[in-house]
Short mmCIF file of N, CA and C in Angstrom, two decimals:
data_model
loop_
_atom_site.label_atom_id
_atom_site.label_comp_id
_atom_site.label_asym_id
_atom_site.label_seq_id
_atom_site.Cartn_x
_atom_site.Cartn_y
_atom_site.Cartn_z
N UNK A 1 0.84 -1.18 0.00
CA UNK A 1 0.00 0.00 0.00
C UNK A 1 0.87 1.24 0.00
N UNK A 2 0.45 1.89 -1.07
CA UNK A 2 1.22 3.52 -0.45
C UNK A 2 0.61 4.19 0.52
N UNK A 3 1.39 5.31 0.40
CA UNK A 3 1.31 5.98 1.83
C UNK A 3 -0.48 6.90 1.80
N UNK A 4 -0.75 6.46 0.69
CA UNK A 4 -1.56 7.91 0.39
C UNK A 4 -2.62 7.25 0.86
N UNK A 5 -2.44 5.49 0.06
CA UNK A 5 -3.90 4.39 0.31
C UNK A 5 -3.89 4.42 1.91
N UNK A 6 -2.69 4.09 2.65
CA UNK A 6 -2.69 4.14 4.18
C UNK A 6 -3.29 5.06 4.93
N UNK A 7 -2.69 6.60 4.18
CA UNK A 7 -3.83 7.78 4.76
C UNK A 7 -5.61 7.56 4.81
N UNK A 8 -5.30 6.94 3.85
CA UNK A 8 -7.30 7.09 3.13
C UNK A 8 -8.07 5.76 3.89
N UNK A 9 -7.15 4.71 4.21
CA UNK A 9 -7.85 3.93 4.91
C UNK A 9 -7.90 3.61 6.60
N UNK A 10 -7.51 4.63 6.52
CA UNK A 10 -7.46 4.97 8.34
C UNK A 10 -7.72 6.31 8.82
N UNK A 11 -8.81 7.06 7.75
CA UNK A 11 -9.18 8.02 7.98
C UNK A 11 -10.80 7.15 8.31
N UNK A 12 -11.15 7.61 9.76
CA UNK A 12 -12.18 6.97 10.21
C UNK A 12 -13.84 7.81 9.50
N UNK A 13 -13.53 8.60 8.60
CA UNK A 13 -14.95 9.26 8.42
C UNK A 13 -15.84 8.64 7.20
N UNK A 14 -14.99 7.61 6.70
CA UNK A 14 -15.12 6.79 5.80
C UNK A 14 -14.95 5.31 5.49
N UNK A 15 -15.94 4.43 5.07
CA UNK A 15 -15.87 3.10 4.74
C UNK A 15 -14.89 2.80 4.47
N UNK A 16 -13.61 1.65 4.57
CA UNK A 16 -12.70 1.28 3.99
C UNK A 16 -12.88 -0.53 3.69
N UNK A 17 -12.76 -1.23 2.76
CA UNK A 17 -12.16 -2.37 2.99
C UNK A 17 -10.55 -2.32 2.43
N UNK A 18 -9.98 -3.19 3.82
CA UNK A 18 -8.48 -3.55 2.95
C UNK A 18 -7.92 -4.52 2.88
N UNK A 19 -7.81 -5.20 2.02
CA UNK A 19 -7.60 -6.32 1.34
C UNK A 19 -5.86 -5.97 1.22
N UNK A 20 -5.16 -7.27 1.91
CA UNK A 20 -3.70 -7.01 1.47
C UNK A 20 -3.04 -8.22 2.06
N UNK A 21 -2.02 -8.72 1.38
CA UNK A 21 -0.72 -9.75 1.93
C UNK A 21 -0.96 -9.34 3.58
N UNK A 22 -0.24 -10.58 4.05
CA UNK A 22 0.66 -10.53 5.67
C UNK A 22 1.55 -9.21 5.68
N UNK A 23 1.05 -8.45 6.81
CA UNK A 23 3.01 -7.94 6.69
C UNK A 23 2.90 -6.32 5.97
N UNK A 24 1.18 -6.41 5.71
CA UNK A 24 1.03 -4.98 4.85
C UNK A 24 0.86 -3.75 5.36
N UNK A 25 0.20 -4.09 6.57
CA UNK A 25 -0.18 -2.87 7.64
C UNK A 25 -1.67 -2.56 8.04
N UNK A 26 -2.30 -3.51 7.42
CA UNK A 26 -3.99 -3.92 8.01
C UNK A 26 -4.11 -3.34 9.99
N UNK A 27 -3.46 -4.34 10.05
CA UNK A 27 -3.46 -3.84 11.07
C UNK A 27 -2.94 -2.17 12.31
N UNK A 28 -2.10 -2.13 11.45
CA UNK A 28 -1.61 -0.89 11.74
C UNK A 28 -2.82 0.25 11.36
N UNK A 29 -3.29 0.08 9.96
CA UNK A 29 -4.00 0.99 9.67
C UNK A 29 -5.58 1.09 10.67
N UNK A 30 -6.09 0.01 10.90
CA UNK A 30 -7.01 0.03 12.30
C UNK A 30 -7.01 0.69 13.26
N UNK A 31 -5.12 0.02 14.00
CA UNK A 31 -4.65 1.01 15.19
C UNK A 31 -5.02 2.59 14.61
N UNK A 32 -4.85 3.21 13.69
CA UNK A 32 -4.55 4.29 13.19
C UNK A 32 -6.25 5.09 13.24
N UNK A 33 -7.28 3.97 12.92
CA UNK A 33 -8.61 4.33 12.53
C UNK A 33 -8.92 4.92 13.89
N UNK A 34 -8.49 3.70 14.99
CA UNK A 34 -8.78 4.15 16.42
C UNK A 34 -8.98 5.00 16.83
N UNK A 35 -6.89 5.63 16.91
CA UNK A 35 -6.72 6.61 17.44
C UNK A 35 -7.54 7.61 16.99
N UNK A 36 -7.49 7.72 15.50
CA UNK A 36 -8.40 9.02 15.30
C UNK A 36 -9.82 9.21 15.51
N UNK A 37 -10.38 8.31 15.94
CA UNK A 37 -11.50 8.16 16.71
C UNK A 37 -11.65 8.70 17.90
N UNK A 38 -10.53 8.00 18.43
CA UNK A 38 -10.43 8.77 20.11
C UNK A 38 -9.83 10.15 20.65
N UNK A 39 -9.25 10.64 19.27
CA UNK A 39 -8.61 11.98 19.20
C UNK A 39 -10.20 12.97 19.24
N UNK A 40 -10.65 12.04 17.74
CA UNK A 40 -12.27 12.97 17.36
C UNK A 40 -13.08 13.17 19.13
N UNK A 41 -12.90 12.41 19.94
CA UNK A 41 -13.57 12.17 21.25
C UNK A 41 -14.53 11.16 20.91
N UNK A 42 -15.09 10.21 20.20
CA UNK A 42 -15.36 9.11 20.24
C UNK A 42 -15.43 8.23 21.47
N UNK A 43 -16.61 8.05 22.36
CA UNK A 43 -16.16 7.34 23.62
C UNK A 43 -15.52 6.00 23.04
N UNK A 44 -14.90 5.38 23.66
CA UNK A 44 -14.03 4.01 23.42
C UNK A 44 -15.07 3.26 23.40
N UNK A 45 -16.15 2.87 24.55
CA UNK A 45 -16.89 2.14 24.37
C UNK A 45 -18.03 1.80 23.29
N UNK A 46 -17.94 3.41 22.39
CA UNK A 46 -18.69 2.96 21.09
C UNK A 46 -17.86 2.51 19.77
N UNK A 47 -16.60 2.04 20.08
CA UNK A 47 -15.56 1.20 19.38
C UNK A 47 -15.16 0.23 19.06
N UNK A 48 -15.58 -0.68 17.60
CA UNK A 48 -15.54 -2.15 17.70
C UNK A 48 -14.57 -2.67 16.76
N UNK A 49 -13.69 -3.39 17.03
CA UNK A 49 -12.62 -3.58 16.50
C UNK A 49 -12.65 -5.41 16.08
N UNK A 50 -12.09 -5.74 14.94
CA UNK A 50 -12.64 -7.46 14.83
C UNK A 50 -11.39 -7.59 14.21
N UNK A 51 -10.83 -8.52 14.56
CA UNK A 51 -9.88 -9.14 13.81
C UNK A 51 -9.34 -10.91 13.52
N UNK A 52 -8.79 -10.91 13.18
CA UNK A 52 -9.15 -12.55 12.73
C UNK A 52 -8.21 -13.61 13.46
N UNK A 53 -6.97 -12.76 14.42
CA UNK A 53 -6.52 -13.68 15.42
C UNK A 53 -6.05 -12.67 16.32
N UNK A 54 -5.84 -13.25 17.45
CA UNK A 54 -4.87 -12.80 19.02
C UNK A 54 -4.05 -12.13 18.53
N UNK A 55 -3.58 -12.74 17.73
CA UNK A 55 -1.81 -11.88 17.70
C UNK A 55 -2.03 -10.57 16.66
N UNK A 56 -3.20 -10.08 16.00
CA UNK A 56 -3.62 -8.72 15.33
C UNK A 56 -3.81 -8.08 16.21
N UNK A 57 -5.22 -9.11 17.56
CA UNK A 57 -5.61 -7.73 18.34
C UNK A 57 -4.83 -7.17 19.87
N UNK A 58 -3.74 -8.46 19.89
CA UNK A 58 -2.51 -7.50 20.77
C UNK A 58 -2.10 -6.49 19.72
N UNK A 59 -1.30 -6.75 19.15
CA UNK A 59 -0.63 -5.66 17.93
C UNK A 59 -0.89 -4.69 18.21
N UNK A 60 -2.39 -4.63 18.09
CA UNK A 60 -3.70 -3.47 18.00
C UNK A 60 -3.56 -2.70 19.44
N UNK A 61 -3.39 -3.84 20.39
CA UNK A 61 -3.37 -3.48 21.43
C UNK A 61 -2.37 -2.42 22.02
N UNK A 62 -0.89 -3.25 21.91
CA UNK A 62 0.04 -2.75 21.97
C UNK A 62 0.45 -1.27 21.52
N UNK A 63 0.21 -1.01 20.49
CA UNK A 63 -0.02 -0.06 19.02
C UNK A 63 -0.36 1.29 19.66
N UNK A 64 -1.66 1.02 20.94
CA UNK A 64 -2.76 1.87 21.17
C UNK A 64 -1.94 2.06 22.30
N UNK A 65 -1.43 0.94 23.65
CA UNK A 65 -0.64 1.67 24.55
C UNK A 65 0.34 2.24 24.39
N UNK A 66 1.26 2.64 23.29
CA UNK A 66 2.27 3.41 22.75
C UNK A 66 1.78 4.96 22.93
N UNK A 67 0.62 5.02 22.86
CA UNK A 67 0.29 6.33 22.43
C UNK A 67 -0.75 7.24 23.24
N UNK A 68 -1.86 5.94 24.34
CA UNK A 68 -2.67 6.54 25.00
C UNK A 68 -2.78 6.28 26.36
N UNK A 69 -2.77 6.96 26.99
CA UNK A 69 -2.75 6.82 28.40
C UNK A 69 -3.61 5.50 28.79
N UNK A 70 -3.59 4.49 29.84
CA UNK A 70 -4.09 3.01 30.03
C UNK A 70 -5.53 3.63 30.46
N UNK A 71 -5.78 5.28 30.66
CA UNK A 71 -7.11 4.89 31.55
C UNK A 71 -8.36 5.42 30.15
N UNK A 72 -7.28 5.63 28.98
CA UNK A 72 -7.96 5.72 27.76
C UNK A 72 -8.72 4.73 26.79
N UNK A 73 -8.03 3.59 27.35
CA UNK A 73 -8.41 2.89 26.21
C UNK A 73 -9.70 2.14 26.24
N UNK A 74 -9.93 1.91 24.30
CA UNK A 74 -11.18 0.72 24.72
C UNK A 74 -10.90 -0.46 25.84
N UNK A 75 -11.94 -1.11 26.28
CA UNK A 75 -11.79 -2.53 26.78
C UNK A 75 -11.76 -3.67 25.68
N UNK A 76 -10.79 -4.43 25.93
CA UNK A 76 -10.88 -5.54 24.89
C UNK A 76 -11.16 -6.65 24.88
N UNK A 77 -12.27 -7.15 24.34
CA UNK A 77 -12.90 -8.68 24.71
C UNK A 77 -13.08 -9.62 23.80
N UNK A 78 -13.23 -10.78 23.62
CA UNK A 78 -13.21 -11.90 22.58
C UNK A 78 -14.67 -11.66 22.71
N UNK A 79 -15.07 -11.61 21.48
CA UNK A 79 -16.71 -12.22 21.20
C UNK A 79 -17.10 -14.09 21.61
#
């Protein structure tokens, strides 16, 4: 993905699907949807995040404590 598709699909004011290899930044770009969610003031709890194994939604996880204080974040739960 370029940088521009990365901008556009983690701009949260808009539908995205992204379709891409391992290793592309799917996930990153989510973390990214988040934050700007929670920047917009978005409560966390109206925030639903799905991903298709553990090791995306640590990533995700991880990604998000880099950047937001622990008493910020969504809660994260397995369906």
């Amino acid at each position: 993905m370029s940088l521009e598709q990365q901008h556009e699909a983690s701009d949260p004011r808009f539908s995205a699907w992204v379709e891409a290899s391992a290793g592309a930044g799917k996930t990153k770009i989510l973390t990214d949807r988040v934050l700007r969610l929670l920047l917009a003031g978005v409560p966390p709890e109206r925030i639903l995040c799905l991903t298709f194994t553990k090791a995306a939604a640590a990533e995700m996880a991880i990604g998000l404590l880099r950047v937001c204080p622990l008493g910020h974040l969504p809660a994260t739960q397995p369906l």
